[in-house]
PDB file of C-alpha atoms in Angstrom:
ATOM      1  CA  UNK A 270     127.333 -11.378 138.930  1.00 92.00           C
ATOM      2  CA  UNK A 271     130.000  -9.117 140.784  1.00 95.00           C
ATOM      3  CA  UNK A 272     132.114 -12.121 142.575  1.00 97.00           C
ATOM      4  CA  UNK A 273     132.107  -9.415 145.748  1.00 97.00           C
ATOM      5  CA  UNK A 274     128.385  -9.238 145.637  1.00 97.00           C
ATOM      6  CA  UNK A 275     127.949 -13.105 145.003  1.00 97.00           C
ATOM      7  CA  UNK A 276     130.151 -13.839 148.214  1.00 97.00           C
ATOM      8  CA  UNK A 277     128.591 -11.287 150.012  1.00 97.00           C
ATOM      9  CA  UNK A 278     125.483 -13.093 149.361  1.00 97.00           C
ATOM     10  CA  UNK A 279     126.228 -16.463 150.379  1.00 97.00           C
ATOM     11  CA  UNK A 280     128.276 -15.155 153.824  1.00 98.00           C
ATOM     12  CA  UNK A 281     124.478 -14.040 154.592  1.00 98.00           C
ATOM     13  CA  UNK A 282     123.273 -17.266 153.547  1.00 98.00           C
ATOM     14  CA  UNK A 283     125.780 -18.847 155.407  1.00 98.00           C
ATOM     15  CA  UNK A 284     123.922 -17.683 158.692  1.00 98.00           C
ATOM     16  CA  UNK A 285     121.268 -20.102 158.538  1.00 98.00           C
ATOM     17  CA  UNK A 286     123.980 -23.115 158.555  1.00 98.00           C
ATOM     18  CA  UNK A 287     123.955 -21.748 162.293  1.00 97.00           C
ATOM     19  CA  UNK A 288     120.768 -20.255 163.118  1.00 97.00           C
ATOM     20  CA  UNK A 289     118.695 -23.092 164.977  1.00 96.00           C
ATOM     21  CA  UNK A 290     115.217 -24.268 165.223  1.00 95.00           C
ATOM     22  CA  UNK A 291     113.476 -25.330 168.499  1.00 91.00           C
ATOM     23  CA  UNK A 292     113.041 -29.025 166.981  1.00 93.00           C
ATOM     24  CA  UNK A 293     115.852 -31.483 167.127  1.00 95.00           C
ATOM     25  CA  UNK A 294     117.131 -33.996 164.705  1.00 96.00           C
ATOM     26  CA  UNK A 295     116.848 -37.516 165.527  1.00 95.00           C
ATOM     27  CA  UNK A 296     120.311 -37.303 167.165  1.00 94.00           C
ATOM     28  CA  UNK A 297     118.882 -35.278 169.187  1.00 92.00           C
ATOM     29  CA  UNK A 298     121.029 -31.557 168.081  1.00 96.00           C
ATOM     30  CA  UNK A 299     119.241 -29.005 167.079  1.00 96.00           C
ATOM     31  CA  UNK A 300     118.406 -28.867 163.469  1.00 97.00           C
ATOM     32  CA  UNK A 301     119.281 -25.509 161.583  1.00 98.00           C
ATOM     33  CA  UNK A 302     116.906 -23.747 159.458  1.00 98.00           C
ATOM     34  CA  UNK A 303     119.711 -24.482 156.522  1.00 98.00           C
ATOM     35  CA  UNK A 304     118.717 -28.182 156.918  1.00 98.00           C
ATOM     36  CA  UNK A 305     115.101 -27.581 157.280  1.00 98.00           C
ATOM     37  CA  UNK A 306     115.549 -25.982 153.877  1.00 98.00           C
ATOM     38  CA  UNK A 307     117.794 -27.988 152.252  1.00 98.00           C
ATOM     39  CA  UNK A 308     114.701 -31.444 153.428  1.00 98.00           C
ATOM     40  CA  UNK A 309     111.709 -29.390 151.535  1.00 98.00           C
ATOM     41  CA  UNK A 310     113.668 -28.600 148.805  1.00 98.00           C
ATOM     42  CA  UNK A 311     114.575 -32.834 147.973  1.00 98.00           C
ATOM     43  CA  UNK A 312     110.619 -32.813 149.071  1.00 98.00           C
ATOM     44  CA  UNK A 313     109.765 -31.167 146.223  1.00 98.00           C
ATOM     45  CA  UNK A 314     112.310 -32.579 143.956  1.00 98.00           C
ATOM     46  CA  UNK A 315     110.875 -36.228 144.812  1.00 98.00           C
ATOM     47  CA  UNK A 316     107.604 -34.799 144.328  1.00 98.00           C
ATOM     48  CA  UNK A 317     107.532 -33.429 140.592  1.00 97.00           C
ATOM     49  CA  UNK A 318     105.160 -36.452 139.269  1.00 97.00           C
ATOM     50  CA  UNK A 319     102.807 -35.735 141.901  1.00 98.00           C
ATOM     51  CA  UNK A 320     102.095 -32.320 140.305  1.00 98.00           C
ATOM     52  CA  UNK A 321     102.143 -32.617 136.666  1.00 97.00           C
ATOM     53  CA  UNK A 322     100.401 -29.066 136.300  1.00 97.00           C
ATOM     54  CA  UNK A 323     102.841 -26.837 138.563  1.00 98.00           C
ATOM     55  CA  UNK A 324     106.065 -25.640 137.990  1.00 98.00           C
ATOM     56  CA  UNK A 325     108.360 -27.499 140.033  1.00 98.00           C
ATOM     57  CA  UNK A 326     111.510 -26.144 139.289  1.00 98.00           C
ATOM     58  CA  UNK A 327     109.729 -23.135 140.791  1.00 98.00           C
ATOM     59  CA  UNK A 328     108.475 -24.777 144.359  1.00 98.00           C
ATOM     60  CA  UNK A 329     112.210 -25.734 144.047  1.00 98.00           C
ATOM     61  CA  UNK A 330     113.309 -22.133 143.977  1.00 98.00           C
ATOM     62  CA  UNK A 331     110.826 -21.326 146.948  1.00 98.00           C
ATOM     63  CA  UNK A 332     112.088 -24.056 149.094  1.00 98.00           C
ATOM     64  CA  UNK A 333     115.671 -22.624 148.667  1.00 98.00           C
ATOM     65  CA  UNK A 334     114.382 -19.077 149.441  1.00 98.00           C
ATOM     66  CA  UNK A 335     111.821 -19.424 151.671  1.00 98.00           C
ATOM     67  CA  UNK A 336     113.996 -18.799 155.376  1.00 98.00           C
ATOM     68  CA  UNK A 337     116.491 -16.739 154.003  1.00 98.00           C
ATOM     69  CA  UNK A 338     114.965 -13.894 156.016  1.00 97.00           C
ATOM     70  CA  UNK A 339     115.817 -15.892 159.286  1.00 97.00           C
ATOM     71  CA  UNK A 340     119.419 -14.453 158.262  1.00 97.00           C
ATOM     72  CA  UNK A 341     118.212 -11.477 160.005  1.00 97.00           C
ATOM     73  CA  UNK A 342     116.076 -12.217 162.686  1.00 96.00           C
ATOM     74  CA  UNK A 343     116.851 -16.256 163.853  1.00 95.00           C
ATOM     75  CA  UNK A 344     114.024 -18.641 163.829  1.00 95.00           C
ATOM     76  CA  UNK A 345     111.145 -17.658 165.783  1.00 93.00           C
ATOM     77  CA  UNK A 346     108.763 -20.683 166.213  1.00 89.00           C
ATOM     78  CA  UNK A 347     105.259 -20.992 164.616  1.00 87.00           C
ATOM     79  CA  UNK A 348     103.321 -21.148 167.817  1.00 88.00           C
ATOM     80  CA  UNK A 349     105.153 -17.971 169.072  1.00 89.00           C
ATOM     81  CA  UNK A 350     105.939 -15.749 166.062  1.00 92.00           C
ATOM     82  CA  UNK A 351     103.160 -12.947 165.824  1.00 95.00           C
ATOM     83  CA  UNK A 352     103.031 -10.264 163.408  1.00 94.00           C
ATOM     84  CA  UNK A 353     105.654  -7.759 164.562  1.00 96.00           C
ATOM     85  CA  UNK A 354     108.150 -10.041 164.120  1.00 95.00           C
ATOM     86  CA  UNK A 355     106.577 -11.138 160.496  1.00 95.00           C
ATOM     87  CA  UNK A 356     106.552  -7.267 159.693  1.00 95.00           C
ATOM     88  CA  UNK A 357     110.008  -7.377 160.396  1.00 97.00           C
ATOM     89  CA  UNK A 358     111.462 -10.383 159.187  1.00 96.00           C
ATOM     90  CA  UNK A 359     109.940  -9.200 155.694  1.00 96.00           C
ATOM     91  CA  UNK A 360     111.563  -5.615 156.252  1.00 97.00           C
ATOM     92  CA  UNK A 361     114.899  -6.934 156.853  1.00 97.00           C
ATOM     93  CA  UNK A 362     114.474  -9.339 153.791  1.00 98.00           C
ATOM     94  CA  UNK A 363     113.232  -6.875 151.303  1.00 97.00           C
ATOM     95  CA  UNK A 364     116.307  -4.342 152.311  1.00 98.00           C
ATOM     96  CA  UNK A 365     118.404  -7.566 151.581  1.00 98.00           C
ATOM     97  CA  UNK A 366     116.837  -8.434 148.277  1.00 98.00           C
ATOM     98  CA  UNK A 367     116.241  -4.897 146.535  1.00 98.00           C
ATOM     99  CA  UNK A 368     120.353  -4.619 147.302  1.00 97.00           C
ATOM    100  CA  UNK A 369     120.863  -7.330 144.973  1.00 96.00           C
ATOM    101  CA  UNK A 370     121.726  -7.222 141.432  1.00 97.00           C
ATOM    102  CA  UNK A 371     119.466  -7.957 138.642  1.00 97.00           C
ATOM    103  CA  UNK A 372     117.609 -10.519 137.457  1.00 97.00           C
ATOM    104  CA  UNK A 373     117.729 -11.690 140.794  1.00 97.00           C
ATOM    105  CA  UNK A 374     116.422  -9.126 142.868  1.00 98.00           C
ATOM    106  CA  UNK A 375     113.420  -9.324 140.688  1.00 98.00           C
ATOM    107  CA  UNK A 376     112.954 -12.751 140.917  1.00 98.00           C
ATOM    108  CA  UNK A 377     113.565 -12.992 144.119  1.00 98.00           C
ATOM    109  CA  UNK A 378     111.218  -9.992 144.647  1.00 98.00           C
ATOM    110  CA  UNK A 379     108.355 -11.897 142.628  1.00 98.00           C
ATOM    111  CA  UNK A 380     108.655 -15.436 144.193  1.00 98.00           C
ATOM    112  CA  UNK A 381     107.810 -13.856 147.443  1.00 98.00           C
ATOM    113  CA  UNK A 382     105.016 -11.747 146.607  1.00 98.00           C
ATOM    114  CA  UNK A 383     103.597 -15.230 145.006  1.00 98.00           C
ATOM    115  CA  UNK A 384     104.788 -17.198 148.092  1.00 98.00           C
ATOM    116  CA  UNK A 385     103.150 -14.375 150.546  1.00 97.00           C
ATOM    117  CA  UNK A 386      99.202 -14.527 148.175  1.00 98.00           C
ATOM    118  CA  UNK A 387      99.071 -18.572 148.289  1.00 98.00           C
ATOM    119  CA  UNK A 388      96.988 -18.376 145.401  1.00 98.00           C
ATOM    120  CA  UNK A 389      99.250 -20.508 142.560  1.00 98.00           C
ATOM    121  CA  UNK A 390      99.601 -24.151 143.126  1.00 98.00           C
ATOM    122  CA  UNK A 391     103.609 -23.912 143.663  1.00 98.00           C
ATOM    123  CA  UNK A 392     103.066 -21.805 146.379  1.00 98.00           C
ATOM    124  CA  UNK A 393     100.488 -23.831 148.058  1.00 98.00           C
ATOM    125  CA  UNK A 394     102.895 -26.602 147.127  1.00 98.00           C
ATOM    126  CA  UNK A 395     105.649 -24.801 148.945  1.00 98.00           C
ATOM    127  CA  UNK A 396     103.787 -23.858 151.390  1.00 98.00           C
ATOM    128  CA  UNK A 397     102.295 -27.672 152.075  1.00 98.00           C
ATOM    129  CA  UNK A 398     105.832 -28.812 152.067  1.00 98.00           C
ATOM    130  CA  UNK A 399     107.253 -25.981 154.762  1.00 98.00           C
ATOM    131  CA  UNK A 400     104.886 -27.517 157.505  1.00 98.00           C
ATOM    132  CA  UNK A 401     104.674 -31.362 156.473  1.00 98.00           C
ATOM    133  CA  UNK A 402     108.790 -31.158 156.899  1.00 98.00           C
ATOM    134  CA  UNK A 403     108.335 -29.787 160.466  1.00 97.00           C
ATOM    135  CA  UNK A 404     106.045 -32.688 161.401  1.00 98.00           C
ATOM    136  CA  UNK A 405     108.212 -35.255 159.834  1.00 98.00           C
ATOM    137  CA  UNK A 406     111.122 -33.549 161.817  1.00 97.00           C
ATOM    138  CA  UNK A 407     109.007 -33.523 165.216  1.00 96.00           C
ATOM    139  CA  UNK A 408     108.612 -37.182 164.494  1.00 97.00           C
ATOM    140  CA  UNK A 409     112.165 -37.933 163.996  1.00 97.00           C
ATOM    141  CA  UNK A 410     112.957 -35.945 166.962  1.00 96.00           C
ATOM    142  CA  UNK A 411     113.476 -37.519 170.484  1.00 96.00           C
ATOM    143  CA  UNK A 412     110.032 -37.258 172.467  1.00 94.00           C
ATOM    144  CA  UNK A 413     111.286 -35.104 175.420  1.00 94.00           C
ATOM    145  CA  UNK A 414     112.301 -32.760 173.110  1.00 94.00           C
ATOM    146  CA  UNK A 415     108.713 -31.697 172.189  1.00 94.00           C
ATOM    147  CA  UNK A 416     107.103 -28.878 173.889  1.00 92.00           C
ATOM    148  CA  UNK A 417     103.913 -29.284 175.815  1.00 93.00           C
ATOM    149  CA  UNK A 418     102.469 -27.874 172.690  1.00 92.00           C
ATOM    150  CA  UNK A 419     103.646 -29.931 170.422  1.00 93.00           C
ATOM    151  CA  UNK A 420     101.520 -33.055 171.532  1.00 95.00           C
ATOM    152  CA  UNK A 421      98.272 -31.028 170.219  1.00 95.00           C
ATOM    153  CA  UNK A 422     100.493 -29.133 166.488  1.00 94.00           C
ATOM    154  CA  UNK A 423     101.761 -32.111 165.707  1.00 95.00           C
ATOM    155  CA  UNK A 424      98.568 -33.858 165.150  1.00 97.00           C
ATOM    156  CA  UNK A 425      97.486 -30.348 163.499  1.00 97.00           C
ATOM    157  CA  UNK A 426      99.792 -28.563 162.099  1.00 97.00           C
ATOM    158  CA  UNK A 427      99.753 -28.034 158.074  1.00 97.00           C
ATOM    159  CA  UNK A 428      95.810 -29.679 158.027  1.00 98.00           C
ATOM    160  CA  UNK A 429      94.701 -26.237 156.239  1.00 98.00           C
ATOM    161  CA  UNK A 430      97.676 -26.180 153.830  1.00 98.00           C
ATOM    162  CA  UNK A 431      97.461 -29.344 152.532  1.00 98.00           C
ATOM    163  CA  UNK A 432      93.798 -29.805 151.268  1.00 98.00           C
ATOM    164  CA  UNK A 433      94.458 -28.573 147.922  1.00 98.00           C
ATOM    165  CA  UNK A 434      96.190 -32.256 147.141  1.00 98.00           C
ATOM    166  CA  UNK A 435      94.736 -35.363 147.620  1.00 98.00           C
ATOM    167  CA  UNK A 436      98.318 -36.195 147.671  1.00 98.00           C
ATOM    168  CA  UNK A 437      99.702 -34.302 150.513  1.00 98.00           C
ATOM    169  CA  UNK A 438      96.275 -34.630 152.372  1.00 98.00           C
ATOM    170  CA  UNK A 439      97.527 -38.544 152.199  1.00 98.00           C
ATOM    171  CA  UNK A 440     100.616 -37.579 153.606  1.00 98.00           C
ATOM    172  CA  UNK A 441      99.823 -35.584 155.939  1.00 98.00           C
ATOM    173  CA  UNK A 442      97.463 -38.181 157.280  1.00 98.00           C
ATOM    174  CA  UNK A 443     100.302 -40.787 157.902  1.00 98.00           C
ATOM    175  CA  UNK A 444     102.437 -38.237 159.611  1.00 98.00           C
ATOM    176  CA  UNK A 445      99.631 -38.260 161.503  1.00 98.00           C
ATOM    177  CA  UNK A 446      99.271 -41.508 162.736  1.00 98.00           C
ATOM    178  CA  UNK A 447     103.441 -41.503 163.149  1.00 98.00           C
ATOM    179  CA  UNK A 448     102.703 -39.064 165.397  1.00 98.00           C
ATOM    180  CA  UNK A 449     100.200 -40.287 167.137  1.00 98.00           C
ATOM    181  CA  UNK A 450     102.116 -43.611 167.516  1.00 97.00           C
ATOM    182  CA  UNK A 451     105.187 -41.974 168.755  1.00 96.00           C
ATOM    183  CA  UNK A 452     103.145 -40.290 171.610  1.00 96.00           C
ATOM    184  CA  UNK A 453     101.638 -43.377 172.457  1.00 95.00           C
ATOM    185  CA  UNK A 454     104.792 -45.109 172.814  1.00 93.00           C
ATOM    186  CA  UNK A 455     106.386 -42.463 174.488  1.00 86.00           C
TER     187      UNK A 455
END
């Protein structure tokens, strides 16, 4: 690859280091969608034995991938994000991507299609992994940090995603109880 083109790509990259999410890290600052990333990506590293059958290496590359269209448009929470700002988010990403040289842009190109149809197990597995992280970061997080909302999603949130796996069902059951232990505690 063009060392230009290369750099150009990671200064985009680079944008997520600073673009925040509305949860907090267990210090308390708020966690950027770089390190929300960067946790579902050792997820699925630590969690290649669990799925024998799927590609791994490829929920990997998904992980990496999956936010990079937050470059554009910032983080827009789950419980407010609605499909304009889907439709554009995947605009601004696809310009991004189809300016990118070969093989990447078609891998790039492919691993979203498959990650957008959540019909193969690594992008279930992706998927899964996207919303168990946000839980286990909600957890983490300092109680007054959560949103009214968040008392009811994090009890919720990633149920549908998960029942593929007896596995991740399992897990998302004792994020679960965390949960519900942390708000009992309060």
């Amino acid at each position: 690859m063009d060392i230009n083109k290369f750099l150009d790509i990671l200064h985009t990259a680079e944008r997520l280091k600073d673009t925040t999410r509305h949860c907090t890290t267990s210090g308390g600052r708020l966690e950027s969608v770089a390190e929300h990333s960067w946790r579902i990506t050792l997820m699925a590293f630590f969690l290649r034995d669990e799925f024998p059958e799927a590609d791994m290496d490829k929920v990997i590359r998904m992980c990496l991938i999956h936010d990079l269209g937050e470059c554009f448009t910032g983080d827009i929470p789950t419980f407010l994000k609605n499909a304009d700002h889907e439709a554009r988010e995947e605009q601004l990403l696809a310009h991004w991507v189809a300016s990118m040289p070969q093989p990447y842009r078609d891998e790039m190109t492919a691993l979203y299609a498959e990650m957008a149809s959540l019909e193969t197990a690594e992008s279930k597995i992706y998927k899964a992994l996207d919303n168990l992280e946000a839980v286990l970061q909600h957890n983490e997080s300092p109680l007054d940090t959560w949103s009214e909302n968040e008392y009811t999603l994090n009890l919720t949130y990633g149920n549908d995603k998960v029942a593929f796996s007896p596995y991740l069902t399992a897990l998302r059951t004792q994020l679960r109880k965390d949960s519900e232990e942390k708000i009992r505690l309060g």
